[in-house]
XYZ file of C-alpha atoms in Angstrom:
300
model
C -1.858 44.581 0.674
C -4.118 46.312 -1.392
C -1.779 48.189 -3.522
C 0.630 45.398 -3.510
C -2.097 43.109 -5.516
C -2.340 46.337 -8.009
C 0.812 45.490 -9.440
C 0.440 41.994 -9.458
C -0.098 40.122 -12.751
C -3.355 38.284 -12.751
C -3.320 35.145 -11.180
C 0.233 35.837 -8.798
C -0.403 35.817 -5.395
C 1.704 37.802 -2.923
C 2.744 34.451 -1.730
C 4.377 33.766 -4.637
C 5.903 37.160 -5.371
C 7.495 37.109 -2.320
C 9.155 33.774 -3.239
C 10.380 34.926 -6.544
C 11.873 37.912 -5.132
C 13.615 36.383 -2.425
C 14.712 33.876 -4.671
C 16.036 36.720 -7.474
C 17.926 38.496 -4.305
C 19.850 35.274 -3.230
C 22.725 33.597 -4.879
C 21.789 30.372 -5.969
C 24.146 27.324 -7.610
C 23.006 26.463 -11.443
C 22.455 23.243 -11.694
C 19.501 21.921 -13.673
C 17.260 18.676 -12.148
C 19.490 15.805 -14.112
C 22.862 16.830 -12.539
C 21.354 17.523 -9.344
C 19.800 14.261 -8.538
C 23.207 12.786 -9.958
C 25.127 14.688 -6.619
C 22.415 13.613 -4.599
C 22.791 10.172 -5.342
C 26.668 9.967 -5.383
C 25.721 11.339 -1.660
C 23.495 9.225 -0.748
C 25.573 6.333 -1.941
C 28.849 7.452 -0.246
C 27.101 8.008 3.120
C 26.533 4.640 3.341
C 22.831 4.115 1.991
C 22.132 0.395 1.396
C 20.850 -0.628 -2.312
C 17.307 -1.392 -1.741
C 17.323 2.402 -0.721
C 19.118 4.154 -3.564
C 16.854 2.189 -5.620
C 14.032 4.095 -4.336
C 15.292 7.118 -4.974
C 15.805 6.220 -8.241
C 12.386 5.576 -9.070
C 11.254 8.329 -7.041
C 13.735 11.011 -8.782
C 12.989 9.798 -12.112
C 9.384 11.231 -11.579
C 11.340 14.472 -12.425
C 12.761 12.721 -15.248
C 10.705 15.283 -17.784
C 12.201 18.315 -16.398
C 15.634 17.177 -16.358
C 16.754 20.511 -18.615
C 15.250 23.223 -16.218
C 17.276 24.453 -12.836
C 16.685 23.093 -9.615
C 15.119 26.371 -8.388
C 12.576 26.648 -11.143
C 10.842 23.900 -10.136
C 6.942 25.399 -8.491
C 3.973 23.724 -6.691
C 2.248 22.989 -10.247
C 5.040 20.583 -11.331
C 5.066 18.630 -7.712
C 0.928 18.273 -8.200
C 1.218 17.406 -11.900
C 3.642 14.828 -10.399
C 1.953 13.987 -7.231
C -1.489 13.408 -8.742
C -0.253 11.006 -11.677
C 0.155 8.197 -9.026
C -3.448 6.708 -8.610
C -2.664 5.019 -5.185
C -2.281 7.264 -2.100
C 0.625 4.772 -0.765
C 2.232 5.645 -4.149
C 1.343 9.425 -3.766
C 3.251 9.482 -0.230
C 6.913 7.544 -1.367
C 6.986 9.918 -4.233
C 6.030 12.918 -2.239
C 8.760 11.869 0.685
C 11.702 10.810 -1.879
C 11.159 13.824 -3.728
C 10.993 16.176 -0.173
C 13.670 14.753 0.363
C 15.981 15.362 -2.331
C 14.583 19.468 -2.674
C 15.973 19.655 1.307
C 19.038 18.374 0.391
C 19.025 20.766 -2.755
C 18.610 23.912 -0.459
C 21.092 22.547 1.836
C 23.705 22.808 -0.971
C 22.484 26.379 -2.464
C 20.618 25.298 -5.713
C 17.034 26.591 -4.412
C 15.727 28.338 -1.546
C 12.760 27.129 -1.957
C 10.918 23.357 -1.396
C 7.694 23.489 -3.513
C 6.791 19.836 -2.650
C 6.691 20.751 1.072
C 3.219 22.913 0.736
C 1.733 19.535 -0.328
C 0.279 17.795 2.487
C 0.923 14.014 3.246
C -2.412 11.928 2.553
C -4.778 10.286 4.998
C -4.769 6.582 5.223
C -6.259 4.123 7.098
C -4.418 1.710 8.733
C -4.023 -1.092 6.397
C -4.913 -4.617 8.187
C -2.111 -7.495 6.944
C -3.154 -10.348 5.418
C -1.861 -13.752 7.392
C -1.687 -17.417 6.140
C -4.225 -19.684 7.339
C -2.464 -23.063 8.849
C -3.842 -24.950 6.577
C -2.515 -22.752 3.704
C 0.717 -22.986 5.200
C 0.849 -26.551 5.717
C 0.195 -27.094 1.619
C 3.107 -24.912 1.654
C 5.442 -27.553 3.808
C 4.162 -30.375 2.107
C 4.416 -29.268 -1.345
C 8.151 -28.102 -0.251
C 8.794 -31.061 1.410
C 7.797 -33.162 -2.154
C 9.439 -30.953 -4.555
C 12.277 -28.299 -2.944
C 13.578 -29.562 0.297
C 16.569 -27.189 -0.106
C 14.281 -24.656 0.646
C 12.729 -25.384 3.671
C 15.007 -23.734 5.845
C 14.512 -20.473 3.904
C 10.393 -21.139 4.144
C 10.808 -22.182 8.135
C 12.899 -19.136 9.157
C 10.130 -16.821 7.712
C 7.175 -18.579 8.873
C 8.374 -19.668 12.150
C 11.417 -16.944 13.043
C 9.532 -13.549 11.342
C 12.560 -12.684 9.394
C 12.304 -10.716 6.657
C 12.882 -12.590 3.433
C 15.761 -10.187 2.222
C 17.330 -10.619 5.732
C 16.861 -14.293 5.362
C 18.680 -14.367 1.512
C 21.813 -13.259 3.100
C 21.661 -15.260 6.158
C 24.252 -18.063 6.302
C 24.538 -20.869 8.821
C 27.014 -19.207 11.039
C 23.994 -17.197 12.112
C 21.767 -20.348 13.545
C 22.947 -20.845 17.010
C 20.786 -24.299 18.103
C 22.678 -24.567 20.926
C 21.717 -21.282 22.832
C 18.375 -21.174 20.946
C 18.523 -18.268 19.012
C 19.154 -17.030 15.124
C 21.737 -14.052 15.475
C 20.649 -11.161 13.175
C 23.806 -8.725 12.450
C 22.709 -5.184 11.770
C 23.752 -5.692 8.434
C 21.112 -7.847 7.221
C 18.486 -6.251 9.401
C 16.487 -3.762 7.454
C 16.210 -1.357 10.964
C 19.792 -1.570 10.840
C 19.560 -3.006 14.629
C 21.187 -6.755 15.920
C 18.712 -8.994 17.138
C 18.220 -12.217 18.159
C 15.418 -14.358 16.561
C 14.335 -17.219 19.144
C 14.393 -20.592 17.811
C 10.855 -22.127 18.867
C 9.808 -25.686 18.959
C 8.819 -25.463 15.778
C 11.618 -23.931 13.876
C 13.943 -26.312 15.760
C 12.058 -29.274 14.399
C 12.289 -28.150 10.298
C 15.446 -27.070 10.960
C 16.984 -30.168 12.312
C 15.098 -32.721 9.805
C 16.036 -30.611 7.018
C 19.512 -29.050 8.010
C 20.862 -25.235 5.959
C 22.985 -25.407 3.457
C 26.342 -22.890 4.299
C 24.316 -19.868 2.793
C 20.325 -20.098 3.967
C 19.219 -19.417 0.490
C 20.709 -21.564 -1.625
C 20.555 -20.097 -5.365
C 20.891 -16.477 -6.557
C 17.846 -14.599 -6.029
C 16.368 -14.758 -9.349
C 16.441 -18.494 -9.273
C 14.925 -18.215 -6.123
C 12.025 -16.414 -6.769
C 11.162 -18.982 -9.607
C 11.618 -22.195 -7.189
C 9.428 -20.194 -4.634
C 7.070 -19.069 -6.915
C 6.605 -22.790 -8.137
C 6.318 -24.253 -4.996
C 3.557 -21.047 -4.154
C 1.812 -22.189 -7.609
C 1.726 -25.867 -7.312
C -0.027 -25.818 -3.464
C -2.812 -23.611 -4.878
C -1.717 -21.164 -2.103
C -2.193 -17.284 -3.198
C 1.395 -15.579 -2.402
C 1.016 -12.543 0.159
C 3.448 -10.085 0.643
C 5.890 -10.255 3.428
C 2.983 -13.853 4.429
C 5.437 -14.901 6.521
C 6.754 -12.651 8.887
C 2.835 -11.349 9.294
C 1.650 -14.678 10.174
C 4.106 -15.652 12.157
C 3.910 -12.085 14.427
C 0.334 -12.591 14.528
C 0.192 -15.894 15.867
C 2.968 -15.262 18.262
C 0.990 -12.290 19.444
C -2.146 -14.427 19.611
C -0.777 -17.411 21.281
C 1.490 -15.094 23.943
C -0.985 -12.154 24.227
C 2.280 -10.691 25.005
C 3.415 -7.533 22.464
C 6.508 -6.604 23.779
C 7.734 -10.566 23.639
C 6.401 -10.437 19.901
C 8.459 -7.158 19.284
C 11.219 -8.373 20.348
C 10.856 -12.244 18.533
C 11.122 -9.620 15.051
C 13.276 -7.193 16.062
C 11.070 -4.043 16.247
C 12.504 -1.810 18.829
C 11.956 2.392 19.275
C 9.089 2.120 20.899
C 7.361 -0.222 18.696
C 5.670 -2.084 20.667
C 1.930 -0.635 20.560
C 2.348 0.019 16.987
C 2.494 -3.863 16.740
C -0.192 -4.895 19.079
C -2.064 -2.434 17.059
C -1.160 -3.809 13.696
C -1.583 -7.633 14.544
C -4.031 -8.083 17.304
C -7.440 -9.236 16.625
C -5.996 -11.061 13.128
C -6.544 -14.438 14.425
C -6.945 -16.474 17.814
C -4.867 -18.454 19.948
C -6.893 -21.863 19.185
C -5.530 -21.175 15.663
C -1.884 -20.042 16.703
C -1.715 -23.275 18.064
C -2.568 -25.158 15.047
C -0.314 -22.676 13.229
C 2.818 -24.433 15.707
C 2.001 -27.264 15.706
C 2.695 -27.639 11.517
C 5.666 -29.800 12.074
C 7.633 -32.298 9.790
């Protein structure tokens, strides 16, 4: 060890010396960062990976953007922390860290480095991050000021407050997929973000919107730009402050609340894999069941 750090330049650690000469004594692929993400993406796209995803890699990959010229195995652990640390928040830090692991696996899969620089960086502590839930009363602003101004909407608005769906499930969702009869929303694996079927029960509740204010053929009735505008209006003009995935959070946390029954709730959004505690963690304790009740009871 000793003599080894004797011919060391100042500042190299055998760690890295090591690297750099197994690196020198393999035979690598040239291929510089900007036509290696391109493969990787053509990849990715041809194995099936849906848009929302490739669109994350995207913004993850073009962190790398500024070293587009140099080759794949050039890339070192200063680079990834220059990277890593120019994202403020530690949610941020983690996507580009696990995009970008991601990609330098796949790289050394296919011969262009041996080596993963990123992967030395360990993944952040967080806390778990409580979600934020509509109040009833907040919600019933919602229904009235829907009910006033976009009644072609409510359907959309009911299946996420009173089904759980996810709102990009719910834009592709057409009317096929409401089955009153046998109480029950089908959910194709297509439209599910797990890429799992499920069934979404049809409560009291849901059952009552839907049926005074029937779907159109397709669930969301304009493109999604025009969409987001109407929603965003009817979100603005009920003074109610827009929350991120609101819906399906307040609806799993009422259920939860009203049932005191996790695996029930799991299964009411689709979570499967042994999601069940992971959900009784994340929603319990948000809200009551005196309140979940209120929350049902908002009815046309």
């Amino acid at each position: 060890y000793r003599a080894a750090k004797t011919i060391l330049p100042s500042g190299v650690s055998l760690i890295e010396a090591a690297r750099i000469a197994a690196q020198n004594s393999t035979t690598l692929k040239e291929a510089t960062i900007e036509k290696a993400i391109a493969l990787f993406m053509e990849t990715r796209a041809a194995s099936g990976r849906r848009a929302r995803t490739l669109e994350n890699y995207r913004w993850t990959l073009g962190k790398l953007r500024p070293y587009n010229t140099i080759l794949v195995r050039e890339l070192d652990q200063s680079i990834m922390l220059e990277i890593y640390k120019s994202a403020k928040e530690v949610e941020t830090r983690d996507n580009i860290r696990r995009g970008i692991n991601t990609f330098l696996k796949w790289c050394m899969a296919n011969g262009y480095t041996n080596h993963n620089p990123i992967a030395a960086i360990p993944k952040m502590k967080m806390d778990a991050r409580v979600p934020q839930i509509y109040s009833p009363e907040d919600v019933r602003k919602l229904f009235a000021e829907a009910q006033e101004t976009e009644p072609a909407l409510i359907p959309f608005l009911a299946i996420s407050f009173f089904a759980g769906v996810r709102t990009g499930s719910i834009a592709k969702l057409r009317r096929e997929h409401i089955h009153f009869e046998d109480g029950y929303i089908y959910m194709p694996a297509e439209l599910n973000r797990m890429r799992t079927s499920y069934n979404a029960p049809i409560n009291k509740t849901l059952s009552a919107w839907l049926k005074a204010y029937p779907p159109a053929k397709n669930i969301a009735p304009l493109q999604t730009r025009r969409m987001h505008i109407r929603m965003k209006g009817i979100y603005t003009r009920s003074g109610v402050k827009r929350i991120k995935n609101g819906g399906r959070h307040s609806f799993a946390s009422y259920l939860l609340a009203q049932t005191n029954n996790a695996p029930a709730t799991a299964m009411a959004i689709g979570h499967f894999r042994g999601e069940t505690e992971t959900l009784f963690n994340h929603y319990r304790r948000l809200t009551d069941a005196k309140t979940a009740n209120k929350y049902f009871s908002i009815l046309p």
